[in-house]
PDB file of C-alpha atoms in Angstrom:
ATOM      1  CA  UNK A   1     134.259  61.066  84.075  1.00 51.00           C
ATOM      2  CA  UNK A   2     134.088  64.208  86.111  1.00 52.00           C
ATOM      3  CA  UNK A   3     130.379  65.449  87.057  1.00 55.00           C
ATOM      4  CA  UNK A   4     129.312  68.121  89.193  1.00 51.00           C
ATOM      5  CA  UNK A   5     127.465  67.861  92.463  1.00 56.00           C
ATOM      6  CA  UNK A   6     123.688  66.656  91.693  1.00 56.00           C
ATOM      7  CA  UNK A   7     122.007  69.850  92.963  1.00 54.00           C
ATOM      8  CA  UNK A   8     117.906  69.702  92.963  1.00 57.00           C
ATOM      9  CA  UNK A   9     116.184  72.668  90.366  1.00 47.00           C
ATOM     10  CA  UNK A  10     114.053  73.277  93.686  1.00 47.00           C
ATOM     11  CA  UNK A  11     116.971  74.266  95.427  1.00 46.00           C
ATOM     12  CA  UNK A  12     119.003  76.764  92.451  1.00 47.00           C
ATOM     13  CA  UNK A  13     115.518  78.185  92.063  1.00 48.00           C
ATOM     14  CA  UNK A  14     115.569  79.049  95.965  1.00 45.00           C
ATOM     15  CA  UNK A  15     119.065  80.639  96.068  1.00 46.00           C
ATOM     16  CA  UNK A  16     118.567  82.708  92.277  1.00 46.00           C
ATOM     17  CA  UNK A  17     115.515  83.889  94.857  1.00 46.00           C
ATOM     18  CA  UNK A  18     117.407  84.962  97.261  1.00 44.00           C
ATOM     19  CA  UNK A  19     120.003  86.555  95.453  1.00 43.00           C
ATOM     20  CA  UNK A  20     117.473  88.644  93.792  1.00 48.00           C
ATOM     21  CA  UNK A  21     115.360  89.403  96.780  1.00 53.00           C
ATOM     22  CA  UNK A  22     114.393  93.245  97.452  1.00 62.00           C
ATOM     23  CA  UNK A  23     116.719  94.139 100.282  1.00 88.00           C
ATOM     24  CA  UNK A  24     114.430  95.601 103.079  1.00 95.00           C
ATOM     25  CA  UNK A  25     115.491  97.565 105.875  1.00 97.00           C
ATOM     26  CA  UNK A  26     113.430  98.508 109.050  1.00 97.00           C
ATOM     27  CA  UNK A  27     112.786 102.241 109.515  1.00 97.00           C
ATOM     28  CA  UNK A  28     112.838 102.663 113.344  1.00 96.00           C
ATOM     29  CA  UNK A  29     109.780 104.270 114.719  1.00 96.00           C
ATOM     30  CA  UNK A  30     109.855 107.203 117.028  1.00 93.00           C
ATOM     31  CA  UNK A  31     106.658 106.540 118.484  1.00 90.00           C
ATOM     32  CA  UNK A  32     105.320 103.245 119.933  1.00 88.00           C
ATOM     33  CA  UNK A  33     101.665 102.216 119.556  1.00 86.00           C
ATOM     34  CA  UNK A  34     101.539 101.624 115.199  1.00 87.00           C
ATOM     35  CA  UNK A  35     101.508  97.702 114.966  1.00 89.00           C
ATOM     36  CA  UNK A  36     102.788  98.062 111.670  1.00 94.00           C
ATOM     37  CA  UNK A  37     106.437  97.212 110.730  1.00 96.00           C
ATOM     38  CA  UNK A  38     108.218  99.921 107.856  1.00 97.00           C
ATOM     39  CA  UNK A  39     110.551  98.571 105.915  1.00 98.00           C
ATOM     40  CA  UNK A  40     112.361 101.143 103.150  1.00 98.00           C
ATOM     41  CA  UNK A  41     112.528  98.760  99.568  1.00 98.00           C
ATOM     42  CA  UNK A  42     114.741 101.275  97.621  1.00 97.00           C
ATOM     43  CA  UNK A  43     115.540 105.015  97.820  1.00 97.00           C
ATOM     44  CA  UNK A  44     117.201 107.706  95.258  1.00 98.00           C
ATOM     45  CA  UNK A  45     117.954 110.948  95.550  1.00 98.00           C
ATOM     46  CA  UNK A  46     118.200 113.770  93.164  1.00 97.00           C
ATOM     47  CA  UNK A  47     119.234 116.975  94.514  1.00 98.00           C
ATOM     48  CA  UNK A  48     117.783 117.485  98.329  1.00 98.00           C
ATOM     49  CA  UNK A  49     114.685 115.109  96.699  1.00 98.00           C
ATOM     50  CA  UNK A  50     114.919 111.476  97.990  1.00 98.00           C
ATOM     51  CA  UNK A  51     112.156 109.205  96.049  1.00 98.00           C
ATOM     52  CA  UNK A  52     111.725 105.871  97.981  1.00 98.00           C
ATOM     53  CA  UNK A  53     109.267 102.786  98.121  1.00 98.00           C
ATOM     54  CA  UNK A  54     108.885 101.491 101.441  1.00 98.00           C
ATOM     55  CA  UNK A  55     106.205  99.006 102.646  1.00 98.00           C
ATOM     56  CA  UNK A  56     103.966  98.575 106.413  1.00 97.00           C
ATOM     57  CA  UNK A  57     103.592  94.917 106.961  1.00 97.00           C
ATOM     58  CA  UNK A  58     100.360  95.325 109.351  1.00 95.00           C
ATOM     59  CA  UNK A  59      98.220  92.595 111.073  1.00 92.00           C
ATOM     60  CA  UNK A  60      95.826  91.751 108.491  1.00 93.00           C
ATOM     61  CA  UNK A  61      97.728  93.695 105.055  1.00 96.00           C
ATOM     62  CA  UNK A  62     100.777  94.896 103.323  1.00 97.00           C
ATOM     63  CA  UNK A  63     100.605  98.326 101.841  1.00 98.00           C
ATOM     64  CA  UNK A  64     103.554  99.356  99.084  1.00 98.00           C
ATOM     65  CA  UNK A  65     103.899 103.129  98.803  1.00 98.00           C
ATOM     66  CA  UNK A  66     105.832 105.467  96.706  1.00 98.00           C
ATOM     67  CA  UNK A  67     106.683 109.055  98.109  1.00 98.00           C
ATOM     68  CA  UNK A  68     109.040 111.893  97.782  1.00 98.00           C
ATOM     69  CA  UNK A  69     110.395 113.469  99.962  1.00 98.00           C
ATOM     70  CA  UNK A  70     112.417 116.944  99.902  1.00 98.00           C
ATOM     71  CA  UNK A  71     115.175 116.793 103.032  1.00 98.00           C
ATOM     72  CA  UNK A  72     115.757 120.705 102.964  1.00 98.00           C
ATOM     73  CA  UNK A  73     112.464 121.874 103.294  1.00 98.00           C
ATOM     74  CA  UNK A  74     111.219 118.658 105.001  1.00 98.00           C
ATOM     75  CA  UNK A  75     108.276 118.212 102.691  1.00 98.00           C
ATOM     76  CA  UNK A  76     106.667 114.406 101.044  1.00 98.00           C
ATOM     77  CA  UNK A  77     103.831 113.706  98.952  1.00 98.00           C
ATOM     78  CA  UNK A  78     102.858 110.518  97.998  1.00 98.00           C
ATOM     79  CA  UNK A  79     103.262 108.963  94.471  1.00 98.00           C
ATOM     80  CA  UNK A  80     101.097 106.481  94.784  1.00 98.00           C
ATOM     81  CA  UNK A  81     100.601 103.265  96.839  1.00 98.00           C
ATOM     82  CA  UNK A  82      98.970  99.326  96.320  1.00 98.00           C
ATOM     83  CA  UNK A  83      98.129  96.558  98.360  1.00 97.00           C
ATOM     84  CA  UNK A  84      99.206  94.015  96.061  1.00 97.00           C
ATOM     85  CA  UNK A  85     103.031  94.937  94.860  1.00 97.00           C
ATOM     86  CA  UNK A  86     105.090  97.907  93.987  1.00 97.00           C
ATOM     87  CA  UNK A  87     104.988  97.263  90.489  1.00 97.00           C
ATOM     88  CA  UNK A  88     101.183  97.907  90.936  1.00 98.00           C
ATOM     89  CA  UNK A  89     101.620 101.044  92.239  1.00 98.00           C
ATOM     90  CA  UNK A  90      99.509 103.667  89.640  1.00 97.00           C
ATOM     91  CA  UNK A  91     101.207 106.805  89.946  1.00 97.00           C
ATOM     92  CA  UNK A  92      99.519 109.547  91.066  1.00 97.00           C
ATOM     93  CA  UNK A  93     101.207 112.204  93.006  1.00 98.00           C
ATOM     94  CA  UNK A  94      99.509 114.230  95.684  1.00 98.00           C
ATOM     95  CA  UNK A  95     100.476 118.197  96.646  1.00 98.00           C
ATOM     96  CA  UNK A  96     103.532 118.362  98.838  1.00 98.00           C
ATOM     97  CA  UNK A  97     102.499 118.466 102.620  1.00 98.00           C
ATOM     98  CA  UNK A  98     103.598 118.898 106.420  1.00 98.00           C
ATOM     99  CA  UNK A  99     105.125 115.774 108.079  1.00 98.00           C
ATOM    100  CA  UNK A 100     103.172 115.309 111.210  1.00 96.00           C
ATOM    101  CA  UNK A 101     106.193 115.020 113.618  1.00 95.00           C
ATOM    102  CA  UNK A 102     106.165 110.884 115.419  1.00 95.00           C
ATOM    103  CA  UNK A 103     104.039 109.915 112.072  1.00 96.00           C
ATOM    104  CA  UNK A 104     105.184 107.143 109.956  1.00 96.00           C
ATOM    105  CA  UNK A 105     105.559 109.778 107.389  1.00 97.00           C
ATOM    106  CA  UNK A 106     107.949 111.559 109.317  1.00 98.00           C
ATOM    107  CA  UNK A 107     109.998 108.742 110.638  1.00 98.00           C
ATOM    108  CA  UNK A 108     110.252 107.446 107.154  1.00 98.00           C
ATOM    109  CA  UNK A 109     111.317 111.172 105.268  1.00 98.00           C
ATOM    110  CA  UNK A 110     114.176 111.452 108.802  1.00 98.00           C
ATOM    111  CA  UNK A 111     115.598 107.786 107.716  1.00 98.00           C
ATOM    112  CA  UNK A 112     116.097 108.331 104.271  1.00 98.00           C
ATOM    113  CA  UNK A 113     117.098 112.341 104.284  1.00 98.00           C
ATOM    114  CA  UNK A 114     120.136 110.556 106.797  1.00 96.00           C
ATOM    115  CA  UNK A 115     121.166 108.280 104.008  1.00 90.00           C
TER     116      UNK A 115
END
């Protein structure tokens, strides 16, 4: 009798993880100093409007935060943000604002308005 490889539940549970895992990608900093580590989650953009979630891994938290961001008149607000996952993010947008040039803000609305 034929029978497949004897592969531990422990072990399909670990790969059905990984396939499924949020791809994260580092958004370069233009300025040293921030401890913090960006990573972009997901991005989609409508017209010159790029929504994205990104998250800042920092010493002692993780933040999750939604913005938009509008690449021809270089304008974000912030959707809303949570410390304990993205699907805890409570919407909540803010007024659009400046991007402080070197901020994360503005290294994160440059990475994804190049995408």
């Amino acid at each position: 009798m034929n029978r497949l490889p004897h592969i531990p539940l422990v072990l399909c549970f670990a790969l059905l993880g990984q396939a499924f895992a949020q791809q994260e990608t580092l958004i370069p900093r233009s300025v040293a100093g921030d401890r913090g580590k960006y990573f972009l989650l997901n991005s989609k953009r409508v017209g010159s409007v790029v929504r994205a979630l990104h998250k800042r891994v920092g010493v002692d938290s993780v933040v999750y935060t939604k913005t938009e961001t509008d690449c021809k008149t270089m304008l974000m607000r912030e959707i809303g943000n949570s410390e304990e996952s993205p699907s805890h993010i409570k919407e909540s947008p803010t007024k659009w604002f400046e991007l402080v040039p070197g901020s994360s803000k503005s290294d994160l609305a440059n990475f994804v308005c190049k995408l």
